[in-house]
XYZ file of C-alpha atoms in Angstrom:
537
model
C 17.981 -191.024 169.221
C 19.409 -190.999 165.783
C 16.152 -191.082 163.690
C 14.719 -187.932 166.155
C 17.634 -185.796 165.336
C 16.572 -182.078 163.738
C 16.204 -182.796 160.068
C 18.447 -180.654 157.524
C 16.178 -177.838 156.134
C 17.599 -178.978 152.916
C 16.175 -182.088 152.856
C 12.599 -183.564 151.609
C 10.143 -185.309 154.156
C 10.623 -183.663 157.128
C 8.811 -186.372 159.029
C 10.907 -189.161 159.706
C 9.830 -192.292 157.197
C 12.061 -195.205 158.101
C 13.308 -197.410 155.639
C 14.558 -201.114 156.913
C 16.980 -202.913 154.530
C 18.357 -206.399 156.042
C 19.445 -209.843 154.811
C 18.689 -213.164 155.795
C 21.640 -213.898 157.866
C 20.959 -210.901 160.439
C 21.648 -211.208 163.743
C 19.513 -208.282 164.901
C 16.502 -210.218 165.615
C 18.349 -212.060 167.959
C 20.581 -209.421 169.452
C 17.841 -206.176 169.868
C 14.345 -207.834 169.234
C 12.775 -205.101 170.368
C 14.340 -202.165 167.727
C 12.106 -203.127 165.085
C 8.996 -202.537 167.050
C 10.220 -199.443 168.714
C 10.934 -197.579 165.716
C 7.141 -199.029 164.105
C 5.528 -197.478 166.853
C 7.381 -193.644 166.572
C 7.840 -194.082 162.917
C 6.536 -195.086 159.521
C 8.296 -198.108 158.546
C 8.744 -200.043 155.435
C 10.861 -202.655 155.047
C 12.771 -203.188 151.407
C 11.846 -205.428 148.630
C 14.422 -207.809 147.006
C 12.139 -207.469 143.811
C 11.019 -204.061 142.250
C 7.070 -203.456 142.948
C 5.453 -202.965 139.645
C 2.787 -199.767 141.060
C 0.962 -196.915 138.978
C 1.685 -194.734 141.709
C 5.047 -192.966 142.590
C 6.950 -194.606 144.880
C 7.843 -193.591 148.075
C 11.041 -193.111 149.344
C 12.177 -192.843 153.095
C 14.695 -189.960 154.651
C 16.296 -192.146 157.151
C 17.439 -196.289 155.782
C 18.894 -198.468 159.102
C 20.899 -200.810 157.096
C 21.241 -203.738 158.983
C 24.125 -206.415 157.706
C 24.727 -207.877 161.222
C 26.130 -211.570 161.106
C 28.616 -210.685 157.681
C 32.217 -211.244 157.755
C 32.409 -208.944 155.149
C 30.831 -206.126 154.264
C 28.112 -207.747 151.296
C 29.045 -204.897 149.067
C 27.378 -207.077 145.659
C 24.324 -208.126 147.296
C 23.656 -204.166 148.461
C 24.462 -202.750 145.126
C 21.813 -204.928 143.477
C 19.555 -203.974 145.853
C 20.073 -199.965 145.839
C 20.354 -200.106 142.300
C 17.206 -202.120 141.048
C 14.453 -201.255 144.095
C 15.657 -198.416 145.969
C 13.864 -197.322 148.785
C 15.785 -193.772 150.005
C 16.099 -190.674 148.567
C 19.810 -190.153 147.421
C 20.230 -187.665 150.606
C 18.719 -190.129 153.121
C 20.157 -190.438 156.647
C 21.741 -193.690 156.893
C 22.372 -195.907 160.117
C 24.233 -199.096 159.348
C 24.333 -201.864 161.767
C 27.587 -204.037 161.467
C 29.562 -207.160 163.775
C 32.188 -205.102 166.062
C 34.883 -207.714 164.057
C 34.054 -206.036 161.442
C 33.590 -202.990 162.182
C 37.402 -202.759 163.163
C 38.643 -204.916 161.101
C 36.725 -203.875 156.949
C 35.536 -200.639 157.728
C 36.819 -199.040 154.864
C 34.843 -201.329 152.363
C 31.603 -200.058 153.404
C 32.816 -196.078 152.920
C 34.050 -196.944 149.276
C 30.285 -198.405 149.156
C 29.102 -195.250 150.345
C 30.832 -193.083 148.287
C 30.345 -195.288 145.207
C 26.409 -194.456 145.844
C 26.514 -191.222 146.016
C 25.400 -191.683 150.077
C 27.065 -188.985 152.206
C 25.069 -189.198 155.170
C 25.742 -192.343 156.836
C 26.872 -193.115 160.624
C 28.337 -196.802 161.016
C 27.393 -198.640 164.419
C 29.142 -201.395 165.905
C 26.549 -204.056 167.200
C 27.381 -205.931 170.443
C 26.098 -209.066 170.452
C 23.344 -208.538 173.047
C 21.612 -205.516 174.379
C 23.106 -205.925 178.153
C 26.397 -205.634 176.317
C 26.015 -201.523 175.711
C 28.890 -199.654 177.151
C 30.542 -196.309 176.758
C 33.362 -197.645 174.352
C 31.195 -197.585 171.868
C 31.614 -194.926 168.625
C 29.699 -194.226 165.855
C 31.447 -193.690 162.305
C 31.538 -191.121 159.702
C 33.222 -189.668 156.977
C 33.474 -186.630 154.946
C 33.822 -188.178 150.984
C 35.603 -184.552 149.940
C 37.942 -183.905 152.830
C 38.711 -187.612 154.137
C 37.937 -186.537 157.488
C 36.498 -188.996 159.741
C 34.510 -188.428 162.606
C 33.294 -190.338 165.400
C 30.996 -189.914 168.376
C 30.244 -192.274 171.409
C 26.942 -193.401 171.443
C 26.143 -191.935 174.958
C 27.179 -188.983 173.654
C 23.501 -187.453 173.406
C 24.197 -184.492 172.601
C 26.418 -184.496 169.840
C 25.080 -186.675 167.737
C 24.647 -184.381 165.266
C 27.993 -184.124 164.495
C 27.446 -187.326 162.133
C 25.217 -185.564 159.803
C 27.001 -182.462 159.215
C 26.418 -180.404 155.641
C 28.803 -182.359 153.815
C 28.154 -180.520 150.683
C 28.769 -176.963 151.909
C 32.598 -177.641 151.389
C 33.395 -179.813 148.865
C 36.938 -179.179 149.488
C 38.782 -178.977 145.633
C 36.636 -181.635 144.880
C 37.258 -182.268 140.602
C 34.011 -183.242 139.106
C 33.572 -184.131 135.098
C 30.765 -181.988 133.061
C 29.962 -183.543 129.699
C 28.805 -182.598 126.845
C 27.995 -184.329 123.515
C 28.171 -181.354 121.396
C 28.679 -177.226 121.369
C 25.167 -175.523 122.626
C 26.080 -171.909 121.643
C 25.286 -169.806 123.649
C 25.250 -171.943 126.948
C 28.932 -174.268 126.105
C 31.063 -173.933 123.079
C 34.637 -175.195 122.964
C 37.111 -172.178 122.079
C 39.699 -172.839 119.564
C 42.253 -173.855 122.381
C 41.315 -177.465 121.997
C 40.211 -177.982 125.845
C 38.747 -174.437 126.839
C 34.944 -173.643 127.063
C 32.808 -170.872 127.321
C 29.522 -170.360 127.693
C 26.595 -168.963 130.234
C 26.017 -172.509 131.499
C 29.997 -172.705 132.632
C 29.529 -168.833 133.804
C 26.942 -170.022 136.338
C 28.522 -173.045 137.337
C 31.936 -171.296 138.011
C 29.772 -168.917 140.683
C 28.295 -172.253 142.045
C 31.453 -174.432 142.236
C 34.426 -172.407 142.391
C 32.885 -169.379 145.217
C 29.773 -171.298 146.495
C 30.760 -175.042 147.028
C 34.338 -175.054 146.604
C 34.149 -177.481 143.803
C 36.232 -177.831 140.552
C 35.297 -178.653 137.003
C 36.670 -180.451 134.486
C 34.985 -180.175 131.040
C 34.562 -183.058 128.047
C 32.777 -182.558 124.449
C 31.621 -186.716 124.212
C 30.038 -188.686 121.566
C 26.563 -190.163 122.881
C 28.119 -193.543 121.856
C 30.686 -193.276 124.375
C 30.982 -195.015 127.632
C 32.327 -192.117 129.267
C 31.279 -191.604 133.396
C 30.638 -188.096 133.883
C 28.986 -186.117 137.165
C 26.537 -183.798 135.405
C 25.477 -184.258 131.745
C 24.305 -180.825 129.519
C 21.614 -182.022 126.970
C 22.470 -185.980 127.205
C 19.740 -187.427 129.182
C 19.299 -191.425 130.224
C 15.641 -192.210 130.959
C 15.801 -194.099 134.532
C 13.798 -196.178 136.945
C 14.779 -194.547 139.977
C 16.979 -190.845 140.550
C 16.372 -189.287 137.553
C 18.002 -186.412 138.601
C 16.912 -183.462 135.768
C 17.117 -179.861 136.208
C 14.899 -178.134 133.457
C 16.031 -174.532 132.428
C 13.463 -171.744 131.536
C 14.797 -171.126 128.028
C 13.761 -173.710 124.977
C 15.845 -175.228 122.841
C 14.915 -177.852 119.970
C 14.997 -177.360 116.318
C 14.740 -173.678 114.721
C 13.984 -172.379 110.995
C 16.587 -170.295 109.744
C 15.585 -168.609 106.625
C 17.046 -166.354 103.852
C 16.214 -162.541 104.724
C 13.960 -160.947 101.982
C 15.745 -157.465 100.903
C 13.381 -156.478 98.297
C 12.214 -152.746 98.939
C 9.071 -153.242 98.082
C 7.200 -150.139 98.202
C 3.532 -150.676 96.483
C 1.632 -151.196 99.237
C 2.371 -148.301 100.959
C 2.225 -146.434 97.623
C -1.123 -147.131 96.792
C -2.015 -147.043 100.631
C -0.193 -143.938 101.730
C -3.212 -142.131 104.254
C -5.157 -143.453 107.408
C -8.733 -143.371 106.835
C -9.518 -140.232 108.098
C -7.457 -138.876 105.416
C -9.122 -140.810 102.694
C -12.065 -139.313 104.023
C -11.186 -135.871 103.621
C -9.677 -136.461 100.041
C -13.033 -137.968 99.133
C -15.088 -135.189 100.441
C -12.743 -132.522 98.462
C -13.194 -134.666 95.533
C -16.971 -134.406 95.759
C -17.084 -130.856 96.381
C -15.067 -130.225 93.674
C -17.989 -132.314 91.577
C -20.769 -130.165 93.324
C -19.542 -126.976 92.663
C -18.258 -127.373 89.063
C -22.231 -128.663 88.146
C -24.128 -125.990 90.190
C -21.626 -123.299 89.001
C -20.247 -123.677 85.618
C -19.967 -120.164 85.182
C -17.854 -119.480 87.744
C -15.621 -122.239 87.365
C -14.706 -122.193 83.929
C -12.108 -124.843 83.725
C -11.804 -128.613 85.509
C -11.766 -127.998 89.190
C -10.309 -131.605 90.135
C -7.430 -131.061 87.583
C -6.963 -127.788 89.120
C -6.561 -128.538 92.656
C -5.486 -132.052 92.467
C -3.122 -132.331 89.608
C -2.510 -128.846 88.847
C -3.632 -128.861 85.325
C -6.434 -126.432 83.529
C -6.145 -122.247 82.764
C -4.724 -119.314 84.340
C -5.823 -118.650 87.944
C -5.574 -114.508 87.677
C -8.504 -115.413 84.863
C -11.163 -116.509 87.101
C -13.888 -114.913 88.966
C -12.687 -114.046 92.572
C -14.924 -116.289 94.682
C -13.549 -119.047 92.554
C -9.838 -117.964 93.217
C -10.096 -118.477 97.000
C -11.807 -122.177 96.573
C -9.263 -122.899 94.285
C -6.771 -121.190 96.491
C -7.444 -123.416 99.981
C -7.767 -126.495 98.033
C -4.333 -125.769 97.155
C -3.116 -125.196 100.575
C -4.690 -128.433 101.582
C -3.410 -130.299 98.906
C 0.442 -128.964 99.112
C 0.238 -130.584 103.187
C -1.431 -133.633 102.081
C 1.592 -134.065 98.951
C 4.475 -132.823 101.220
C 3.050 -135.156 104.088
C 2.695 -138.404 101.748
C 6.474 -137.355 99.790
C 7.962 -137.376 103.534
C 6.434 -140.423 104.172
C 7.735 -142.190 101.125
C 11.364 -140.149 101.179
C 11.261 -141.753 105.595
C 10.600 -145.356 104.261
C 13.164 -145.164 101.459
C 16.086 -144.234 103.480
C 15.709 -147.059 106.106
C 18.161 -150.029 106.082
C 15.393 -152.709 106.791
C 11.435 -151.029 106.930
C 10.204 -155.009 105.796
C 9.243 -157.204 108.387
C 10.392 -160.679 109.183
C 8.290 -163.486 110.793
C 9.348 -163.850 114.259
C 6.840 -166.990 115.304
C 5.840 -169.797 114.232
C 2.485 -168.845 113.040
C 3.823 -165.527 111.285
C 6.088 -168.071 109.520
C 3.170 -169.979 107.906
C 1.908 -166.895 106.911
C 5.064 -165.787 105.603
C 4.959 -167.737 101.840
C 8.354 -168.697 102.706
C 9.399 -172.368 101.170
C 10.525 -174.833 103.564
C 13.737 -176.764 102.821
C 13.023 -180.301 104.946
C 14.942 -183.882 104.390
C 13.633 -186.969 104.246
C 14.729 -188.424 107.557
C 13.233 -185.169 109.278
C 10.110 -185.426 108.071
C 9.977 -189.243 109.352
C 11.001 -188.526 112.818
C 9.700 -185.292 113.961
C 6.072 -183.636 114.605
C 5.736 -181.516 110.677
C 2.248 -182.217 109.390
C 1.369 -178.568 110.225
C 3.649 -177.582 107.575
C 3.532 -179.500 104.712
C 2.052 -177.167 102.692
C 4.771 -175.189 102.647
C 7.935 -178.182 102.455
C 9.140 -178.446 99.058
C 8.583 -181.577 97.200
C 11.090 -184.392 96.688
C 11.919 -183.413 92.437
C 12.230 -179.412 94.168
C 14.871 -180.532 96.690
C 16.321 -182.433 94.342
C 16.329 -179.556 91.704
C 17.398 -176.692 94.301
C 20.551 -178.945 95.676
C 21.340 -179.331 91.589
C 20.955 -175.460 91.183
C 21.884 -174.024 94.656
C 24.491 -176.499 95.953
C 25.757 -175.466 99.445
C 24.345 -172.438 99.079
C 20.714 -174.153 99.186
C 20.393 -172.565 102.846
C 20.196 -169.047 101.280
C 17.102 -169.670 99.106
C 15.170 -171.769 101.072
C 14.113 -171.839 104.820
C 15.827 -175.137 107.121
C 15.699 -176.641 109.983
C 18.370 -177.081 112.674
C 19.375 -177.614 116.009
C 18.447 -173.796 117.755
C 22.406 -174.001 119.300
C 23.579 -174.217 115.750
C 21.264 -171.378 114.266
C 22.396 -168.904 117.256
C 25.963 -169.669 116.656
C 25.677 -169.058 113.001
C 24.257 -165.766 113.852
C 26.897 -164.941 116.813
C 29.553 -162.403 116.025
C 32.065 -165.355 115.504
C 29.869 -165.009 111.868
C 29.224 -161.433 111.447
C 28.480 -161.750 107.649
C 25.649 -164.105 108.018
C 23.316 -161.706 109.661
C 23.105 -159.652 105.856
C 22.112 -163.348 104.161
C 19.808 -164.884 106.770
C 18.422 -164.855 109.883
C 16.453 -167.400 112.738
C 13.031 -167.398 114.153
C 13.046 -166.963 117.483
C 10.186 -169.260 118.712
C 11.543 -173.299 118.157
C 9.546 -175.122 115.595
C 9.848 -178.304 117.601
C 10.756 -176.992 121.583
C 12.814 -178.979 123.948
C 13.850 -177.121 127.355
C 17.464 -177.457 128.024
C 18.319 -179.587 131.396
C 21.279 -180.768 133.336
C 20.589 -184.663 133.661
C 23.238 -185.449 136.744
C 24.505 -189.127 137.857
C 22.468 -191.604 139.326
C 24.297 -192.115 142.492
C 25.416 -188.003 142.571
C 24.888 -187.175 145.979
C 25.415 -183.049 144.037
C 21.995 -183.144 142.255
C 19.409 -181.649 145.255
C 22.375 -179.120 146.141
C 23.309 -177.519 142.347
C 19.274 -177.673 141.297
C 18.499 -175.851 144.436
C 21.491 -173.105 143.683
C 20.152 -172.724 140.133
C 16.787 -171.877 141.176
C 18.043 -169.337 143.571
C 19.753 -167.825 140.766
C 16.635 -167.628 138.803
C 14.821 -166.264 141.930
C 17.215 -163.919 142.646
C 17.460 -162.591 138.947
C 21.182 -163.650 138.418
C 20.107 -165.678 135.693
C 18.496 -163.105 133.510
C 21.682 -160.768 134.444
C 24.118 -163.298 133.055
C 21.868 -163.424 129.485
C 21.361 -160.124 129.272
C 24.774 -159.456 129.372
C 25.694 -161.992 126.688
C 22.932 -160.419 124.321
C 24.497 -156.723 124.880
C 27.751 -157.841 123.672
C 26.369 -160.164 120.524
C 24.305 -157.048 119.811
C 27.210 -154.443 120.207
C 28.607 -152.849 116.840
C 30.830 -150.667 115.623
C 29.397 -147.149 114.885
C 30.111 -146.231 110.886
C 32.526 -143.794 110.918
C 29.795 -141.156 108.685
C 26.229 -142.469 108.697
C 25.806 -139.679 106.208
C 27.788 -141.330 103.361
C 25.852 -144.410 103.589
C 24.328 -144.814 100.555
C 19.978 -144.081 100.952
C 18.823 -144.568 97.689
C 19.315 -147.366 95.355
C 18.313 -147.785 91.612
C 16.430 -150.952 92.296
C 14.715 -148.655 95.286
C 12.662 -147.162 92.346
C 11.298 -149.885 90.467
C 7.709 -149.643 91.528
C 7.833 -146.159 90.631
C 9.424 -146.914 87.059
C 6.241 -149.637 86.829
C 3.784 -147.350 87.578
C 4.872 -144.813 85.105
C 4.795 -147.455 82.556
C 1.757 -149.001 83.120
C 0.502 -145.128 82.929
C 1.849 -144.430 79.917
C 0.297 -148.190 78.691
C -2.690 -147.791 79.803
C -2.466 -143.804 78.491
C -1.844 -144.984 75.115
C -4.613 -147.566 75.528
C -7.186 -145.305 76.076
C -5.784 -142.578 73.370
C -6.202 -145.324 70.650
C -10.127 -146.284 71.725
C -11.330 -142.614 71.120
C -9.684 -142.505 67.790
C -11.623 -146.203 67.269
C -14.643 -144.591 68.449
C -14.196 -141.364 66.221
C -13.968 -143.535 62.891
C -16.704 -145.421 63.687
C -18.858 -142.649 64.084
């Protein structure tokens, strides 16, 4: 009656897959011969191993485990942990029916809870065995109960109907319950320690404190840990323990890993879009204009007496009130043409000027490559992590060595590094407001790693909190809670007059002072090779 009662919705395998684990003093075979077969022919049944199967495929685990330690004195908590801990055969949430000696039962019953709760097993129903079948009567209860609230419970086994009542939700009030969250270092912007040695902030403790404090009625206590540490926590943020069995990982959507930070290039540069100023279209029409200028000055050099191109392009040549007429209103619309094409490419160029940041900064990985950027990498981090795609642009040992000589500290500012992506968001948090006018971080991780919750092997919590999380995600919650912590590290204060910002700089102009150099160079260049050519001649 036990194993056929409704299954939680909560829980995997809704079939019921029965797990038998027993010991070789059992007095079951003697007592109710005829369980074992019963429940083979409703049920699947497997019966645990004392030694771990070495398979390729996944093991199996069962949803309901009758624990059977009839014929102990005591309840053989050593021999059970062994088992549970190196060849498991339940899933952490598994419905548990354990078999025990009536002596016993009255008598130690509080060794086998502390079991219970030391495994992370909350549903579990304790049954007195009488000695022989014929020996069932009505006195009989079954045990339970509640790890959070203390409260026992206990049914009569006649009592059909209510059987239930030993598998209640135990996890839909945790009651005050205190568990520990660790930590091994600050993961802006999901946990960072405050300066109040003890307090913590962050999105991951934002979601958590919905889940715990108004969900599950459960508290939180928080630790920052050194991975060296033998410290026992409940849930672990970024410190994961590879396992055999109840790995218990929740993987969140965003990445984390290692991230380039780089120094932010502030040159104006302003040649290419000097020498590249009009679409094609407009290129087109300035070379047509150009030709026709050609055309008619050949066919009628009578008409126009002086340089057309010079005329309508650069203004240059004679008086306009001394041509012929016909040659006044060509000369006249190429003017008008030219004064929008000149007022449209000086707005242009006054637009870009005046902008704070018109340059654009590589925001993946592959826009970094292409970015000429140097790339700043140690020794030990080009040993242990995935960088042959980049070695082209890492600096070489004597330039490392030469830049820490030159730059010092301040070696980040010159040259692009590597660090953890928590570390590069923090340095760019307002906590640092200054550091977002020296450098700035790529977005995409260089090396990716998905943040995860890794949660205790025997935490009965893990199937409960992943489950909540993913609602969250479903239900957008998730997204809410960062986009809220993005509009206030984004939020600035307004300048007071955006007018008196300063536009223009000297430096602003340097293309412009290069050009009219190389003009006057290349002016004077040509000036002296006609007078060569003159003498010679």
């Amino acid at each position: 009656a036990i194993v056929r009662l409704t299954r939680h919705r909560y829980l995997p395998n809704f079939s019921a897959e029965v797990c038998i684990v027993t010991t070789n003093i059992s007095t079951l075979s003697q007592s109710h011969s005829e369980l074992v077969g019963l429940l083979n022919s409703q049920h699947p049944v497997q019966f645990a191993a004392e030694q771990p199967i070495k398979t390729a495929t996944k093991l199996k685990y069962a949803n309901v485990v009758l624990l059977d330690v009839t014929g102990w004195e005591q309840f053989p908590t050593d021999l059970l942990r062994k088992q549970f801990n190196d060849n498991p055969c339940h899933f952490i949430n598994a419905r548990f029916i354990v078999l025990v000696t009536r002596s016993w039962f009255f008598d130690d019953r509080s060794s086998a809870v502390k079991f219970f709760d030391d495994q992370g097993i909350v549903n579990y129903a304790i049954l007195p065995t009488p000695a022989k079948a014929s020996d069932l009567d009505e006195d009989i209860f079954l045990f339970t109960q509640n790890r959070s609230s203390k409260e026992e419970l206990a049914v009569r086994l006649n009592d059909l109907d209510h059987l239930q009542r030993l598998y209640p939700n135990k996890l839909a009030n945790m009651h005050a319950f205190y568990i520990r969250f660790a930590s091994d270092r600050n993961n802006y912007p999901y946990i960072i320690e405050l300066l109040e040695k003890g307090r913590f902030d962050g999105i991951i403790l934002w979601l958590l404190f919905h889940i715990f404090y108004n969900i599950l009625n459960l508290r939180i206590t928080m630790h920052l840990v050194e991975p060296s540490d033998d410290f026992d926590a409940d849930v672990y943020f970024q410190m994961s323990v590879q396992r055999d069995h109840f790995q218990h990982e929740f993987y969140f959507h965003q990445m984390g890993g290692m991230c380039v930070s780089c120094p932010l290039k502030t040159d104006r540069y302003f040649l290419p879009h000097i020498f590249k100023p009009f679409s094609f279209g407009a290129c087109v029409c300035l070379a047509l204009v150009f030709v026709a200028c050609i055309v008619l000055k050949r066919f009628f050099p009578n008409m126009f007496r002086y340089e057309l191109i010079l005329q309508a392009l650069f203004r240059g040549g004679g008086a306009e009130h001394y041509q012929p007429f016909p040659a006044r209103i060509i000369h006249t619309s190429l003017s008008f043409l030219m004064l929008l094409l000149c007022r449209r490419y000086v707005s242009k160029m006054i637009s870009l000027m005046s902008l704070q940041m018109f340059y654009q900064l590589p925001s993946t990985i592959s826009e970094f490559k292409a970015s000429g950027y140097k790339f700043l990498v140690y020794e030990d981090q080009q040993h242990n992590l995935p960088l042959d795609d980049f070695r082209f642009m890492m600096l070489g040992e004597d330039e490392v060595q030469d830049g820490r000589a030159q730059y010092g500290a301040l070696v980040h500012k010159h040259y692009c590094m590597m660090q953890q992506c928590s570390d590069a968001a923090f340095l760019l948090s307002p906590y640092f407001h200054e550091n977002l006018k020296q450098f700035y971080t790529i977005q995409e991780p260089i090396i990716p790693s998905p943040y995860r919750l890794q949660f205790a092997k025997n935490s009965p919590l893990a199937g409960t909190i992943s489950r909540y999380i993913s609602l969250y995600y479903e239900t957008g919650l998730w997204q809410y809670l960062l986009t809220r912590h993005y509009a206030t590290q984004l939020r600035k204060a307004q300048s007071a007059d955006a007018l008196a910002e300063v536009v223009f700089y000297f430096d602003d102009f340097k293309i412009v002072w290069l050009m009219v150099v190389y003009g006057w160079l290349i002016s004077v260049a040509v000036l002296i090779m006609e007078m060569l050519s003159k003498k010679m001649k």
